[in-house]
Coordinates of C-alpha atoms and ligand atoms in Angstrom, one line a residue:
X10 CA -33.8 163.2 -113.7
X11 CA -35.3 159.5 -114.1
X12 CA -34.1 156.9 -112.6
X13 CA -31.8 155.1 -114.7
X14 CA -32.7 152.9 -117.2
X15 CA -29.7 152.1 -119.6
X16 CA -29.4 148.8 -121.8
X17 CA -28.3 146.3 -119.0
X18 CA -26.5 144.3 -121.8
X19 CA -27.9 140.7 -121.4
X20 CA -26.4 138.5 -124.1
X21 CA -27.9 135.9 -126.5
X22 CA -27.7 133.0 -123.8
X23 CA -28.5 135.2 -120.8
X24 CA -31.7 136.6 -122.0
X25 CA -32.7 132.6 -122.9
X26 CA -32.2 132.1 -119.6
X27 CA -33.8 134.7 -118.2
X28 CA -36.8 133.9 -120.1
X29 CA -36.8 130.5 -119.1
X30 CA -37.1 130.5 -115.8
X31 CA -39.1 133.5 -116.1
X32 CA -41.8 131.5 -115.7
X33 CA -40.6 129.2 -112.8
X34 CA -38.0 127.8 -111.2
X35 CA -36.1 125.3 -113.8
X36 CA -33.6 122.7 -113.3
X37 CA -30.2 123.8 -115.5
X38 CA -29.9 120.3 -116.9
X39 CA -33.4 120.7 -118.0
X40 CA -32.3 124.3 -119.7
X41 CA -29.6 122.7 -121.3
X42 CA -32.6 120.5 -122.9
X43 CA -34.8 123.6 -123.2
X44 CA -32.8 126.1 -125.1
X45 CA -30.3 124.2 -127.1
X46 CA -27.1 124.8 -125.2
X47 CA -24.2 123.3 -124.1
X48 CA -23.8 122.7 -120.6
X49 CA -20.8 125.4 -120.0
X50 CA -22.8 128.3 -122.2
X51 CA -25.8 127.4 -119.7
X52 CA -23.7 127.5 -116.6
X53 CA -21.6 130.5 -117.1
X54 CA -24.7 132.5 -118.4
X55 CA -26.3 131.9 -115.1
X56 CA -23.3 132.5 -113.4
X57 CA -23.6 136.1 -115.0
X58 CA -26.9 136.8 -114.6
X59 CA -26.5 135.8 -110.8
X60 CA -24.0 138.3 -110.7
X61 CA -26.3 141.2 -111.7
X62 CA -28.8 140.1 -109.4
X63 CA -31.6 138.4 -111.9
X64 CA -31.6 135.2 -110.6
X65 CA -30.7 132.7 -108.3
X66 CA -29.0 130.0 -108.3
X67 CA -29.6 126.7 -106.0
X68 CA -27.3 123.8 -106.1
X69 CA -27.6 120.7 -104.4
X70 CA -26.4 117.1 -104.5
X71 CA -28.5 114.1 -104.9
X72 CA -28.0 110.2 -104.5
X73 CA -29.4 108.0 -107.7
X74 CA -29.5 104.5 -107.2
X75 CA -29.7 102.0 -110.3
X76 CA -29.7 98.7 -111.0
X77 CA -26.9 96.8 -112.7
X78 CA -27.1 94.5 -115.4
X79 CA -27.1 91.7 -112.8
X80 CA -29.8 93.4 -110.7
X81 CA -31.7 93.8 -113.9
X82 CA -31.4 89.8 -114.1
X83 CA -32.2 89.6 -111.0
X84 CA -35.0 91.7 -110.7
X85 CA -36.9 88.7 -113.8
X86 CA -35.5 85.6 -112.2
X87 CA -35.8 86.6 -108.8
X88 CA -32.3 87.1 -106.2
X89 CA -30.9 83.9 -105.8
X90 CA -32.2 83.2 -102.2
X91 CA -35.9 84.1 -103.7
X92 CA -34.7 81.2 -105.8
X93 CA -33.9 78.8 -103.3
X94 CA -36.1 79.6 -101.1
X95 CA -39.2 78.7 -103.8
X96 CA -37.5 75.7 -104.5
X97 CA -37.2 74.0 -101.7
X98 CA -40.8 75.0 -100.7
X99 CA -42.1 73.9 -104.2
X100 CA -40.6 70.8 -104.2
X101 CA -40.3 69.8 -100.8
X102 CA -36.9 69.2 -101.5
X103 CA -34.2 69.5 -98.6
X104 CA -31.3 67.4 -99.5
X105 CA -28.6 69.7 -99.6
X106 CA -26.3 67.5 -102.3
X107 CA -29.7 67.2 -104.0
X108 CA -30.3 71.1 -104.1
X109 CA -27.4 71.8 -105.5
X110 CA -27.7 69.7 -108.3
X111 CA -31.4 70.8 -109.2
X112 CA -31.9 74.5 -108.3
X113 CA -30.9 76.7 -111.6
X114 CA -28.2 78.3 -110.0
X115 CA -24.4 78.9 -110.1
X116 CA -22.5 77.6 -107.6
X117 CA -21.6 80.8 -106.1
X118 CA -25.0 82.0 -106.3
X119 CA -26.0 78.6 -104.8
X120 CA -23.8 79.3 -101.9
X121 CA -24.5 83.1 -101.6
X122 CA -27.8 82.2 -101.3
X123 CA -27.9 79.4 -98.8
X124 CA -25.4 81.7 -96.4
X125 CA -27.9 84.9 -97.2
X126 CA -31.1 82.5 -96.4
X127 CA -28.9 81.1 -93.0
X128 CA -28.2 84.4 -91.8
X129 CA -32.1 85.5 -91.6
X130 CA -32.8 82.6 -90.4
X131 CA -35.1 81.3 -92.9
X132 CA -33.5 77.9 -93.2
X133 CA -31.6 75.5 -90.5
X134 CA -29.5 72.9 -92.1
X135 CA -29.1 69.8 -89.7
X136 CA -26.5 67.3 -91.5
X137 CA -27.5 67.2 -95.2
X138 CA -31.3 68.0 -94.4
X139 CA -32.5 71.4 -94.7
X140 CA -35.5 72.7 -93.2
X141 CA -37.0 76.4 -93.8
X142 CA -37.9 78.3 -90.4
X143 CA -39.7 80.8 -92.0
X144 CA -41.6 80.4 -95.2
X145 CA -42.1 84.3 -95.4
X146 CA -38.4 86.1 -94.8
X147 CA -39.4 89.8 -93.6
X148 CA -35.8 90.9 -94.8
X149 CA -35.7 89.0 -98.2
X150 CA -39.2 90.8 -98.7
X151 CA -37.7 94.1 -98.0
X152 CA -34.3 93.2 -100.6
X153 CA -36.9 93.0 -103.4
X154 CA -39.3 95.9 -102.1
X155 CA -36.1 98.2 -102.2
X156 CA -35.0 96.7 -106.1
X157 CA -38.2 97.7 -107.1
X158 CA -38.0 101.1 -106.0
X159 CA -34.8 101.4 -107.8
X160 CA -36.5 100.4 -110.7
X161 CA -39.1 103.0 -110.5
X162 CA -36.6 105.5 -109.8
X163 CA -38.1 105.7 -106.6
X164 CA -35.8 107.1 -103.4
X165 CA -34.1 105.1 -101.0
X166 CA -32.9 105.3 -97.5
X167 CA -29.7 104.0 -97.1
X168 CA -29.8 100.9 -94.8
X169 CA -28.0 98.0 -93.8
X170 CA -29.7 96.2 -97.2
X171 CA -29.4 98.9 -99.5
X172 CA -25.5 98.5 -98.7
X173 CA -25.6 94.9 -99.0
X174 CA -27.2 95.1 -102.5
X175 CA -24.3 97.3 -103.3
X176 CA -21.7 94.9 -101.8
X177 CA -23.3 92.5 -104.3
X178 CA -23.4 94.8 -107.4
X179 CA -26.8 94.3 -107.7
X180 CA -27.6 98.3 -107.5
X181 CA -25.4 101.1 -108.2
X182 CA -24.9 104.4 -106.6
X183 CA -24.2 107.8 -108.3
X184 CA -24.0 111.5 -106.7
X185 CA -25.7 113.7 -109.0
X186 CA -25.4 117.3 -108.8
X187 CA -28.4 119.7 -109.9
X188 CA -28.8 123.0 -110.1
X189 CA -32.1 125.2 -110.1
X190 CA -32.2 128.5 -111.5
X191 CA -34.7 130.6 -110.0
X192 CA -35.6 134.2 -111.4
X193 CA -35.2 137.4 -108.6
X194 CA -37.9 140.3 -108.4
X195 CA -35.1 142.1 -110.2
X196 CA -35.1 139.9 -113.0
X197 CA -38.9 140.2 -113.1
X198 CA -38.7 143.7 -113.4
X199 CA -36.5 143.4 -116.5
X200 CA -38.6 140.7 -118.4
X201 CA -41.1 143.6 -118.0
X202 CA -39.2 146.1 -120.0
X203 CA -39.0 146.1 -123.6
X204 CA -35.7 144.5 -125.0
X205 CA -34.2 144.0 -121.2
X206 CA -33.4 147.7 -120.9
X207 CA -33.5 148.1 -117.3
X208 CA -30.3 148.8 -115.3
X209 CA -30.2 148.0 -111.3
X210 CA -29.5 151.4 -109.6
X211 CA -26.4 150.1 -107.2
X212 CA -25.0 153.3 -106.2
X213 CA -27.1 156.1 -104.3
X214 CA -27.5 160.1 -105.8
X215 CA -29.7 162.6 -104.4
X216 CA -31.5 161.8 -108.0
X217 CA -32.0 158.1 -107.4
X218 CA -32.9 159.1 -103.5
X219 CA -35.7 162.0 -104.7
X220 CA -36.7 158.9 -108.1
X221 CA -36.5 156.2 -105.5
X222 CA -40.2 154.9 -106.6
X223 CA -39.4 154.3 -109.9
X224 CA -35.7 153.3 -109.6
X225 CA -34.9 149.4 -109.2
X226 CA -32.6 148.8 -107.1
X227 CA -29.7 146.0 -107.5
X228 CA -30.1 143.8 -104.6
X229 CA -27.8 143.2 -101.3
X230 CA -26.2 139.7 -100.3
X231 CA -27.0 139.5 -96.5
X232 CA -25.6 136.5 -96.2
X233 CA -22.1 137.2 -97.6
X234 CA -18.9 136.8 -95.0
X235 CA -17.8 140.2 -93.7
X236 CA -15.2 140.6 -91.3
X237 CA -16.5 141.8 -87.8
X238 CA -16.2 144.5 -86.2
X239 CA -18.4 146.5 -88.5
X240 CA -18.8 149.3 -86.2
X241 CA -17.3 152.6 -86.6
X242 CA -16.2 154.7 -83.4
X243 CA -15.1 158.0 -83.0
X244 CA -11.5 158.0 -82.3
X245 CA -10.7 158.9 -78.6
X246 CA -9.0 162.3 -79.6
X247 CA -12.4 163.8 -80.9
X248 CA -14.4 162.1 -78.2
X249 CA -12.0 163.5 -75.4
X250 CA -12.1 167.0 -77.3
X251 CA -15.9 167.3 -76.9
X252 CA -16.0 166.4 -73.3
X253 CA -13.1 168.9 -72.8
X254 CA -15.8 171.2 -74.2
X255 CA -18.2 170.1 -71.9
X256 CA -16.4 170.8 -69.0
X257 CA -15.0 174.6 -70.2
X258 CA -19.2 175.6 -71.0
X259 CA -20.0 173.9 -67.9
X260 CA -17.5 176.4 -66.0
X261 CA -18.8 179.3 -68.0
X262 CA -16.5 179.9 -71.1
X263 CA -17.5 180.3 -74.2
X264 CA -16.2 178.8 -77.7
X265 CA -13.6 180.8 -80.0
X266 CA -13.0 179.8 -83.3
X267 CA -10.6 180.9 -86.0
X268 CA -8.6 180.1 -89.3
X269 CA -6.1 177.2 -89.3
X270 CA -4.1 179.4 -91.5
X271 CA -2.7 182.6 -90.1
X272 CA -0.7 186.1 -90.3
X273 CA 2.5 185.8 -88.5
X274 CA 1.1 189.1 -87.1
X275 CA -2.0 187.3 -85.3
X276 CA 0.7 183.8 -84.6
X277 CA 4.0 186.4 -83.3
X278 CA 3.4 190.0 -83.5
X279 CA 0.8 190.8 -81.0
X280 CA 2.3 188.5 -78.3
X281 CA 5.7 190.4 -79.4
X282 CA 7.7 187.4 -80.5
X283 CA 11.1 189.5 -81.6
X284 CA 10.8 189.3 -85.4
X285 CA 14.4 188.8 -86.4
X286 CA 15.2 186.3 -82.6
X287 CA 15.0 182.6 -82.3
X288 CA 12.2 183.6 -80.2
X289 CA 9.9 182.6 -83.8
X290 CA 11.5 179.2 -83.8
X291 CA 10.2 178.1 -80.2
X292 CA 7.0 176.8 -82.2
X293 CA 8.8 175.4 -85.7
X294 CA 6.4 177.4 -88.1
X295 CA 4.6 176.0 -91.1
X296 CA 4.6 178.5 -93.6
X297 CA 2.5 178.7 -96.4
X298 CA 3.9 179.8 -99.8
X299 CA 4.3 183.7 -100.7
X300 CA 0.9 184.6 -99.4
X301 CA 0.0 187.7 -97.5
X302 CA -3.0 188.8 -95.1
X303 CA -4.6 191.5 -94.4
X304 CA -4.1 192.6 -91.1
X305 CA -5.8 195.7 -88.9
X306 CA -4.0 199.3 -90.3
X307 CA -4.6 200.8 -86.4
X308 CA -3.4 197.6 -85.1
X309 CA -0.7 196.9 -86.9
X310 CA 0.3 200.7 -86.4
X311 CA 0.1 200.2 -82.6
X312 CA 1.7 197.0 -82.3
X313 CA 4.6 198.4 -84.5
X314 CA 4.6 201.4 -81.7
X315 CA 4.9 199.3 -78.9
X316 CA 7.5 197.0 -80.7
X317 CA 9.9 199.6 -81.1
X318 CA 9.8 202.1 -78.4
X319 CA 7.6 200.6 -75.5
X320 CA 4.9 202.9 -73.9
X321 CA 4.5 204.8 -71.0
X322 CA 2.1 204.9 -68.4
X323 CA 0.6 205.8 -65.0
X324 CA -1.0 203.3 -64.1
X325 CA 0.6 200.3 -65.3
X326 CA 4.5 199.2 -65.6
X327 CA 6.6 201.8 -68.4
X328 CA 7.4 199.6 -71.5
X329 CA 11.0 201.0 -73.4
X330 CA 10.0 198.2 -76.5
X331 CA 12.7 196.3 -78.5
X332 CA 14.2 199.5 -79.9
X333 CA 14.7 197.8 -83.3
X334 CA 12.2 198.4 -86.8
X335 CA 9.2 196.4 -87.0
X336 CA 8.4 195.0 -90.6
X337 CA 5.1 195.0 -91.6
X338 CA 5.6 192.5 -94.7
X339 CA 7.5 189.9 -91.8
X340 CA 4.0 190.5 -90.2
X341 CA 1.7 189.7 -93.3
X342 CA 3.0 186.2 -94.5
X343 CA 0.8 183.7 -94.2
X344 CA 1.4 180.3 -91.7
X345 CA -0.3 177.7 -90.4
X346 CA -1.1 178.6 -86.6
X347 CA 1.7 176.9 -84.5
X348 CA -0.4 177.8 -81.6
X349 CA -4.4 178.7 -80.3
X350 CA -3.2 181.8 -78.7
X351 CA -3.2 183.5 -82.4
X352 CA -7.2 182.6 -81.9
X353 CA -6.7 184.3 -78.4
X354 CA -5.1 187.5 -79.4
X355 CA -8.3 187.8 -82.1
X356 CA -10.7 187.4 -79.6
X357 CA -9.1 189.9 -77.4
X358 CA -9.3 192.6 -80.6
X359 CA -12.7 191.6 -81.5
X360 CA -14.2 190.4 -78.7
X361 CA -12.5 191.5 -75.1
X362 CA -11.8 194.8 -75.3
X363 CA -14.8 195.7 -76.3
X364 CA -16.6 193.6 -73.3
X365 CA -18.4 195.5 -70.6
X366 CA -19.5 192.8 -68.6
X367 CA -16.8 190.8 -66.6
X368 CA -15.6 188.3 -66.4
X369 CA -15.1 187.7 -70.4
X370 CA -13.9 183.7 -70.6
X371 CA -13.3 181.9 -73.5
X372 CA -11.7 178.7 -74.6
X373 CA -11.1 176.4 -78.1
X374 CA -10.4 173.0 -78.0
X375 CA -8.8 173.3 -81.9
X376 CA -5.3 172.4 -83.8
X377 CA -1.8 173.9 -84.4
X378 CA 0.3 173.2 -86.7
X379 CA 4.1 172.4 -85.6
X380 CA 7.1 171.9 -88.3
X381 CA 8.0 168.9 -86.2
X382 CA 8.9 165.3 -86.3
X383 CA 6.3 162.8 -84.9
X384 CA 8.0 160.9 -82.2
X385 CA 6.4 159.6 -78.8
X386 CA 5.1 163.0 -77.2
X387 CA 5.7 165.1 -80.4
X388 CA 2.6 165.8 -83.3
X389 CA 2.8 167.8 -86.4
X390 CA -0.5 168.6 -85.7
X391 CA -2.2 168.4 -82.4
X392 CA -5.0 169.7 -80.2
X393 CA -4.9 172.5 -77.8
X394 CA -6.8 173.3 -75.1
X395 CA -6.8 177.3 -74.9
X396 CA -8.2 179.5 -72.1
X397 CA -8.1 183.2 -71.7
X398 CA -10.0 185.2 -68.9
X399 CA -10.4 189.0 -68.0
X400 CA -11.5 190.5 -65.1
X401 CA -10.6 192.7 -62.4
X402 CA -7.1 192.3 -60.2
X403 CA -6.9 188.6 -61.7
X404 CA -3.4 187.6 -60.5
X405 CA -1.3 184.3 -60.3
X406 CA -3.2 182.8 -57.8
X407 CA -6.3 182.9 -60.1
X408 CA -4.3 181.3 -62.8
X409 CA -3.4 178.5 -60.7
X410 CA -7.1 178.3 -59.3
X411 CA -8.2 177.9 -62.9
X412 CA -5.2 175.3 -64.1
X413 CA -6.6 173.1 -61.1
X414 CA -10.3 173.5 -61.3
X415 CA -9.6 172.4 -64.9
X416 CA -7.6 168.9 -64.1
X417 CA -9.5 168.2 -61.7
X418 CA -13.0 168.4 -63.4
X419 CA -11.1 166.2 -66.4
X420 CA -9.9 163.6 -63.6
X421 CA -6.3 164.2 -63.6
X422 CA -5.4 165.4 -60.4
X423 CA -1.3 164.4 -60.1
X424 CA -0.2 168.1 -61.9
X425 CA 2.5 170.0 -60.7
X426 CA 2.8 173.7 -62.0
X427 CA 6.7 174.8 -61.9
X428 CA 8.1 178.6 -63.3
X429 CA 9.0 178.9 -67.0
X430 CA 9.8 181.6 -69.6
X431 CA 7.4 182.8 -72.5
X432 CA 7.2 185.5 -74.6
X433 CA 4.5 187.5 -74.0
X434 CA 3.6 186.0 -70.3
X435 CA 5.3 186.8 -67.1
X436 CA 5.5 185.5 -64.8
X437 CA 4.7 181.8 -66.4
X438 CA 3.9 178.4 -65.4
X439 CA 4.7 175.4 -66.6
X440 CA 1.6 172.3 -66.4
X441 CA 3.1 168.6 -65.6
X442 CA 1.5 166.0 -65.2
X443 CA 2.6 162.3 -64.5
X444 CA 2.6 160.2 -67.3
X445 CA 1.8 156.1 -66.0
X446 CA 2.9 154.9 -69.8
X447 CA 6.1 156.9 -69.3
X448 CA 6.8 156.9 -65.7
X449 CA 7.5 160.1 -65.4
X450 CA 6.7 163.7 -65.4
X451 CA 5.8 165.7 -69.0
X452 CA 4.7 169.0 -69.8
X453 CA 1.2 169.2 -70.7
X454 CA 0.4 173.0 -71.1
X455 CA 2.1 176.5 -70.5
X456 CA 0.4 179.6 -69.2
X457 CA 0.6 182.9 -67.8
X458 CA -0.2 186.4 -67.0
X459 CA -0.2 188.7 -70.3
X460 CA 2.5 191.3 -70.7
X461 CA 1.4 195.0 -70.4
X462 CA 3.5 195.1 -73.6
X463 CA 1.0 192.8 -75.6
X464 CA -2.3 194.2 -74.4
X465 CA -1.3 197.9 -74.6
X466 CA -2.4 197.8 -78.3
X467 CA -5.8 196.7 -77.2
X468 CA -6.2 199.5 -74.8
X469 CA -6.4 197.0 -72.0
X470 CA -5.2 198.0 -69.0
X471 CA -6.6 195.0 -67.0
X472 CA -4.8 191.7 -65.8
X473 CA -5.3 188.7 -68.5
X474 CA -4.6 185.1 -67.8
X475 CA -4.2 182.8 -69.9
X476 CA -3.2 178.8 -71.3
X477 CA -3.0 176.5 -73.7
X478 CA -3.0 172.9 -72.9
X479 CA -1.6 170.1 -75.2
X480 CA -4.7 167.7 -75.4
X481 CA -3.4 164.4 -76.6
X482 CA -0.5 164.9 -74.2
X483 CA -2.9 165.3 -71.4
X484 CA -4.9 161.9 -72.8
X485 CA -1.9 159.6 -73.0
X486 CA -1.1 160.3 -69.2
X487 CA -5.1 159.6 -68.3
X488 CA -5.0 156.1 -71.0
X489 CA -1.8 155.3 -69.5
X490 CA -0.4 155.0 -73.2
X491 CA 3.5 155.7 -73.2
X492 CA 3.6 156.5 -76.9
X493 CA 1.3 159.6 -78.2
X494 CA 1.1 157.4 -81.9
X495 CA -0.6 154.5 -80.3
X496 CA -3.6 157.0 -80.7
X497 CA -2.9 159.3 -83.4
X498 CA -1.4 158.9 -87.1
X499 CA -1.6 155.9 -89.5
X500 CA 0.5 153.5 -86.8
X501 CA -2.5 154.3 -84.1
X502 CA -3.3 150.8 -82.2
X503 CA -6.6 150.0 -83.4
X504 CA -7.5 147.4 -81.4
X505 CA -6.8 149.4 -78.5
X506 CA -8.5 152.8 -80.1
X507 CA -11.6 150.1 -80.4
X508 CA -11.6 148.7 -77.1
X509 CA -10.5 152.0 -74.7
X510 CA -13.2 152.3 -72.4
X511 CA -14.9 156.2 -72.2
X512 CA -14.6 155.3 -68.6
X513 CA -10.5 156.1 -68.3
X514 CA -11.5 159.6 -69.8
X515 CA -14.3 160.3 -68.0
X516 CA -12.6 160.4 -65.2
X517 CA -9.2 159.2 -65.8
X518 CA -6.2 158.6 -62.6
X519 CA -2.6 159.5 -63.7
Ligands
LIG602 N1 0.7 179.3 -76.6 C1 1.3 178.5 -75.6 C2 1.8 177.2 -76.2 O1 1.5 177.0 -77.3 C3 0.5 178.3 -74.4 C4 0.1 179.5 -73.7 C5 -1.1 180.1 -73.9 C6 0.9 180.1 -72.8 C7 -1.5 181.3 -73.3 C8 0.6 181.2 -72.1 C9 -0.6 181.8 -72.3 O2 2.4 176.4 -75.5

């Protein structure tokens, strides 16, 4: 595709204007003049054509000085001290009663100009004599210097006798505002094409990007007013979520990644959530619609085993299962993933029970979705740090190394771990950490050792530990933040979210 080059729709008056000034810059009251318009039609074409980027528009504000009909008198007879002055010098005259009767003056005149002549010192008067001091008056010189400027249309500086001239409405002053239109390169380009046809490409597409040589581009105001900051930032949760990365590959786990949206087989039925117990409702699920999944046959068939009459074995505790039916269509519908271990429990299928070499670690640092009400420490949606290991004769201790090798690599060291009940874990700890903004201890994660019952499926035999963290929980006790929607959600602080220095998460104190 070409670059675009659609009518740019000048009108009548705009494309006088642009052709102009086309050939130089040109004074709007001077365009008025030029093409035949009235001075609105001139200004609010340029106005337009300003707005699409063809020309410029320079104002600025100039003094005129004029002369008044009395300075135009004066400027022939000569200013009344001028006047005087000749006079007396002429006619060797310096009886004041005399000089008023015989100079051509009015009396006020007379007066002005024997208190103008007084003040520069050009004449002394000693009784009724009066003598001249100075036959040449530098100032009276410079009154009639600066008239005759004005009447050239000269400029003037304003000085003490510029003012005085105006005090004596001999000149006049008057602000005049001008404007000078000045054609852009844009503009150029479209006195170029026939009939104005060019349009200014403002908005980018990969056409206009692979075109860009033969595409004319509407310009950018640099100097316009935009607020600061201008920045953009990642927001701390995804900043502390890739150092929380980091730190897993740096202690030799690898990623896991899988579907927000999930089988309740892959969120409940492998860990053996009962199907029909409030056991599902620990984690208020999100469900999606009427949909159903396909889940592994074998699996499924195992899982279904082990749900309703346990398994026996050797080597490992007996199992007698729930002794209830297992329903496959509970286990196809289709939710969002109220927690990572659904990830966890795929990896184990696809990834862990087939590994030979061990230890097998992985983590994700990735949502779940929770049926909940935001409030301080609650998200509808929030981060969890997962963790799963297998190896040989892993017990609790292992799981408790792990938990603190973790918090303290993240920089938060005040954890406690305390007994607690899950599903498909036993036995099960409990993460706490201190919370500054809250002053007090929450829950930041949950962990455990699997259950024989949930791994039989899988063939393993083997010990597997196991967590999942909360990770905004675990960041408003390192930012000392007592509310978990200062950072997250549409209320989020963003002064603070702009200011929080990577320092606190780096290595945080809780
Ligand atoms: N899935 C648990 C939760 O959402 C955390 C957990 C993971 C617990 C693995 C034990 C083992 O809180």
């Amino acid at each position: 595709m070409e670059a675009e080059k659609i009518a740019i729709n000048l009108d009548e008056s705009e494309k006088k204007i642009l052709t102009a000034v086309s050939s130089g810059p040109m004074d709007s009251a001077y365009l008025i003049d030029k093409i035949g318009l009235d001075r609105d039609s001139v200004m609010n074409a340029s106005r337009r054509l300003l707005s699409k980027g063809l020309v410029r528009v320079l104002t600025s504000v100039s003094v005129d000085f004029k002369l008044t009909d009395l300075g135009r008198k004066y400027a022939a007879d000569g200013l009344p001290e001028r006047v005087l002055l000749s006079y007396i010098s002429t006619n060797k005259q310096a009886d004041y009663k005399q000089l008023t009767e015989s100079v051509p003056l009015t009396k006020e005149e007379f007066s002005a100009a024997i208190g103008s002549l007084k003040k520069i010192k050009a004449i002394s008067i000693d009784g009724s004599a009066v003598k001249i001091d100075k036959e040449k008056p530098k100032e009276l010189e410079e009154k009639e210097e600066s008239m005759e400027k004005v009447m050239k249309g000269l400029n003037l500086d304003e000085n003490e006798i510029v003012s005085e001239l105006i005090k004596r409405g001999i000149i006049e002053k008057k602000e005049k505002f001008s404007e000078t239109v000045e054609i852009t390169d844009l503009g150029k380009e479209v006195m170029k094409t026939k009939g104005f046809s060019l349009r200014p490409v403002d908005k980018l597409s990969p056409e206009i990007i692979y075109n860009w040589k033969d595409a004319v581009f509407k310009g950018y105001n640099l100097d316009m007013d935009i607020p600061m900051p201008l920045s953009g930032k990642k927001n701390i949760t995804k900043q502390f979520a890739s150092m929380i990365k980091e730190i897993l590959v740096s202690m030799g786990f690898k990623e896991m990644r899988s579907d927000y949206a999930e089988s309740s087989f892959w969120n409940f039925d492998v860990m053996m959530f009962k199907q029909d117990h409030p056991d599902r409702d620990i984690q208020d699920t999100v469900h999606i619609g009427a949909g159903e999944t396909k889940v592994p046959t074998e699996l499924l068939e195992r899982v279904k085993g082990v749900y309703e009459s346990g398994f026996k074995s050797s080597t490992t505790d007996s199992s007698i299962g729930f002794r209830r039916d297992f329903d496959i269509s509970e286990s196809k519908k289709l939710i969002m993933r109220g927690h990572t271990t659904a990830t966890t429990f795929r990896y184990i299928y696809d990834e862990i029970s087939k590994h030979k070499d061990l230890p097998a670690k992985f983590f994700s640092v990735d949502k779940a979705f929770r049926n909940e009400t935001m409030d301080f420490s609650h998200l509808p949606e929030l981060y969890q740090i997962e963790g799963v290991v297998y190896d040989d004769d892993l017990n609790l201790s292992d799981l408790v190394s792990y938990i603190k090798e973790f918090y303290l690599r993240i920089g938060l060291d005040k954890i406690r771990l305390k007994p607690t009940y899950n599903p498909y874990t036993e036995p099960s700890l409990e993460i706490q950490a201190f919370s500054k903004g809250l002053d007090r201890w929450i829950e930041v994660g949950n962990s455990g050792i699997f259950r024989p019952e949930t791994l039989r499926p899988f063939g393993i035999e083997k010990n597997i530990i196991a967590w999942g963290f909360g990770m905004e929980r675990i960041l408003i006790s390192m930012l000392g933040v007592s509310d978990i929607r200062q950072i997250y959600g549409a209320f989020s602080d963003l002064d603070f979210l702009r200011n929080v220095p990577e320092s606190k998460i780096l290595r945080g104190s809780s």
